[in-house]
Tab-separated table of C-alpha atoms in Angstrom:
chain	number	residue	atom	x	y	z
A	1	MET	CA	80.948	29.167	50.907
A	2	SER	CA	80.742	27.759	54.435
A	3	ASP	CA	83.993	29.604	55.265
A	4	ILE	CA	82.525	33.005	54.386
A	5	TRP	CA	78.950	32.471	55.608
A	6	PRO	CA	79.684	32.145	59.366
A	7	VAL	CA	81.555	35.446	59.270
A	8	ILE	CA	78.620	37.251	57.646
A	9	GLY	CA	75.892	35.320	59.524
A	10	PRO	CA	72.374	36.714	59.700
A	11	TRP	CA	73.612	40.120	58.573
A	12	ALA	CA	73.721	38.807	55.020
A	13	TRP	CA	69.945	38.342	55.156
A	14	TRP	CA	69.468	41.871	56.508
A	15	ILE	CA	71.555	43.174	53.596
A	16	VAL	CA	69.510	41.104	51.119
A	17	ALA	CA	66.304	42.448	52.697
A	18	GLY	CA	67.576	46.029	52.336
A	19	ILE	CA	68.568	45.522	48.710
A	20	LEU	CA	65.155	44.013	47.940
A	21	LEU	CA	63.399	46.934	49.638
A	22	ILE	CA	65.425	49.389	47.553
A	23	GLY	CA	64.478	47.374	44.466
A	24	GLU	CA	60.839	47.577	45.551
A	25	LEU	CA	61.083	51.356	45.677
A	26	MET	CA	62.480	51.453	42.140
A	27	ALA	CA	60.166	48.872	40.545
A	28	PRO	CA	56.374	49.009	40.348
A	29	GLY	CA	54.311	46.440	42.200
A	30	ILE	CA	54.704	44.808	45.591
A	31	PHE	CA	56.453	41.543	44.709
A	32	LEU	CA	59.907	42.370	46.085
A	33	LEU	CA	58.361	43.484	49.367
A	34	TRP	CA	57.447	39.891	50.205
A	35	LEU	CA	60.904	38.633	49.309
A	36	ALA	CA	62.424	41.333	51.541
A	37	ALA	CA	60.110	40.290	54.377
A	38	ALA	CA	61.164	36.663	53.883
A	39	ALA	CA	64.842	37.689	54.013
A	40	ALA	CA	64.257	39.691	57.195
A	41	LEU	CA	62.370	36.811	58.832
A	42	THR	CA	65.172	34.461	57.797
A	43	ALA	CA	67.667	36.789	59.510
A	44	VAL	CA	65.585	36.762	62.704
A	45	ALA	CA	65.230	32.966	62.583
A	46	ASP	CA	68.986	32.609	62.021
A	47	MET	CA	69.717	34.854	65.001
A	48	ILE	CA	67.430	32.730	67.207
A	49	PHE	CA	68.189	29.217	65.958
A	50	GLY	CA	71.637	29.549	64.332
A	51	PHE	CA	70.908	27.666	61.100
A	52	SER	CA	73.548	26.376	58.710
A	53	TRP	CA	73.688	28.192	55.387
A	54	GLN	CA	71.646	25.391	53.778
A	55	GLY	CA	68.986	25.793	56.464
A	56	GLU	CA	68.943	29.541	55.936
A	57	VAL	CA	68.423	29.157	52.192
A	58	ALA	CA	65.662	26.580	52.771
A	59	THR	CA	64.010	28.850	55.358
A	60	PHE	CA	64.141	31.781	52.949
A	61	GLY	CA	62.619	29.698	50.150
A	62	ILE	CA	59.783	28.439	52.333
A	63	LEU	CA	59.033	31.870	53.799
A	64	ALA	CA	59.195	33.554	50.373
A	65	ALA	CA	56.765	31.036	48.871
A	66	ALA	CA	54.397	31.301	51.858
A	67	LEU	CA	54.377	35.117	51.858
A	68	ILE	CA	53.893	35.359	48.089
A	69	LEU	CA	51.002	32.875	48.142
A	70	ALA	CA	49.371	34.604	51.129
A	71	SER	CA	49.689	38.036	49.515
A	72	TRP	CA	48.355	36.730	46.196
A	73	ARG	CA	45.308	35.318	47.945
A	74	TRP	CA	44.749	38.595	49.814
A	75	VAL	CA	45.098	40.640	46.610
A	76	MET	CA	42.669	38.370	44.723
A	77	ASP	CA	40.115	38.630	47.538
A	78	ASN	CA	40.359	42.422	47.719
A	79	ARG	CA	41.004	43.486	44.127
A	80	ARG	CA	37.394	44.455	43.479
A	81	PRO	CA	35.833	46.747	46.032
A	82	LYS	CA	32.384	45.886	47.315
A	83	THR	CA	29.710	48.089	45.771
A	84	ASP	CA	25.957	48.469	45.709
A	85	GLN	CA	26.135	48.508	41.873
A	86	PRO	CA	28.155	45.392	40.964
A	87	HIS	CA	27.197	45.563	37.259
A	88	LEU	CA	27.879	49.266	36.763
A	89	ASN	CA	30.342	48.825	33.875
A	90	GLN	CA	29.089	45.377	32.888
A	91	ARG	CA	25.629	46.222	31.717
A	92	HIS	CA	25.137	42.886	29.982
A	93	ALA	CA	25.604	40.973	33.267
A	94	ALA	CA	22.689	42.921	34.762
A	95	TYR	CA	20.362	41.492	32.089
A	96	VAL	CA	20.547	37.932	33.448
A	97	GLY	CA	17.062	36.889	34.549
A	98	ARG	CA	15.165	39.289	32.281
A	99	VAL	CA	12.451	38.053	29.940
A	100	VAL	CA	12.418	39.823	26.562
A	101	PRO	CA	11.015	39.167	23.068
A	102	LEU	CA	13.305	38.111	20.251
A	103	GLU	CA	14.086	40.903	17.812
A	104	GLN	CA	15.551	38.454	15.297
A	105	ALA	CA	14.774	34.718	15.256
A	106	ILE	CA	17.341	32.366	16.735
A	107	MET	CA	18.529	30.204	13.868
A	108	ASN	CA	21.422	27.766	14.198
A	109	GLY	CA	21.794	28.908	17.809
A	110	ALA	CA	22.205	32.653	17.152
A	111	GLY	CA	19.737	35.538	17.148
A	112	LYS	CA	19.186	39.044	18.531
A	113	VAL	CA	17.207	40.699	21.310
A	114	ARG	CA	16.578	44.367	22.029
A	115	ILE	CA	17.108	45.496	25.599
A	116	GLU	CA	17.007	49.182	26.563
A	117	ASP	CA	17.496	50.513	23.022
A	118	ALA	CA	20.459	48.211	22.361
A	119	LEU	CA	20.528	45.193	20.087
A	120	TRP	CA	22.314	42.214	21.674
A	121	ASP	CA	23.484	38.969	20.124
A	122	VAL	CA	21.858	36.014	21.840
A	123	ASP	CA	22.630	32.288	21.786
A	124	GLY	CA	20.045	29.611	22.490
A	125	PRO	CA	17.725	27.034	20.976
A	126	ASP	CA	16.078	27.874	17.650
A	127	MET	CA	12.989	30.085	18.143
A	128	ALA	CA	10.847	32.388	16.023
A	129	LYS	CA	10.956	36.178	16.044
A	130	GLY	CA	8.814	37.699	18.793
A	131	GLU	CA	8.995	34.686	21.125
A	132	ARG	CA	9.830	35.557	24.694
A	133	VAL	CA	13.181	34.347	26.016
A	134	LYS	CA	14.749	34.433	29.449
A	135	ILE	CA	18.367	35.613	29.608
A	136	THR	CA	20.234	32.921	31.556
A	137	GLY	CA	23.852	34.033	31.311
A	138	VAL	CA	26.585	35.890	29.510
A	139	ASN	CA	29.376	34.538	27.311
A	140	GLY	CA	31.707	37.415	26.471
A	141	LEU	CA	29.356	39.990	24.944
A	142	ARG	CA	26.789	37.421	23.844
A	143	LEU	CA	23.729	36.725	25.975
A	144	MET	CA	22.625	33.157	26.620
A	145	ALA	CA	18.862	32.505	26.455
A	146	GLU	CA	16.221	29.858	26.867
A	147	ARG	CA	12.452	29.770	26.312
A	148	ALA	CA	10.576	31.816	28.865
């Protein structure tokens, strides 16, 4: 491999970057884009520093991991746009903090409350029907409650 690699040199990484970019155009997502960027940066680093083929592979691996982790963090931070109505399609999350009467007594940790013409399952300590509870959280589609 060391006989062929010096002949190809950094151009091999430019070719790899091009192939990955073509793959990115054909496949959905943006994963191959970061691998192509790592290959291109490896080519630039090889042109400047003249790495051995082992150094080039190590550089590519490090750059690929760093770019993928950085892009993942950026995507996770920006996947949900900021809005003035954060609970628009999660109506149950907007009920946290409300105080409502029990529609059905909480027995063995489960009961029901009525909020805005909807009957919701509620979990909490045992209480009688009509007692007022404060909604403290959400677990799936079940509301969590405590005595008000």
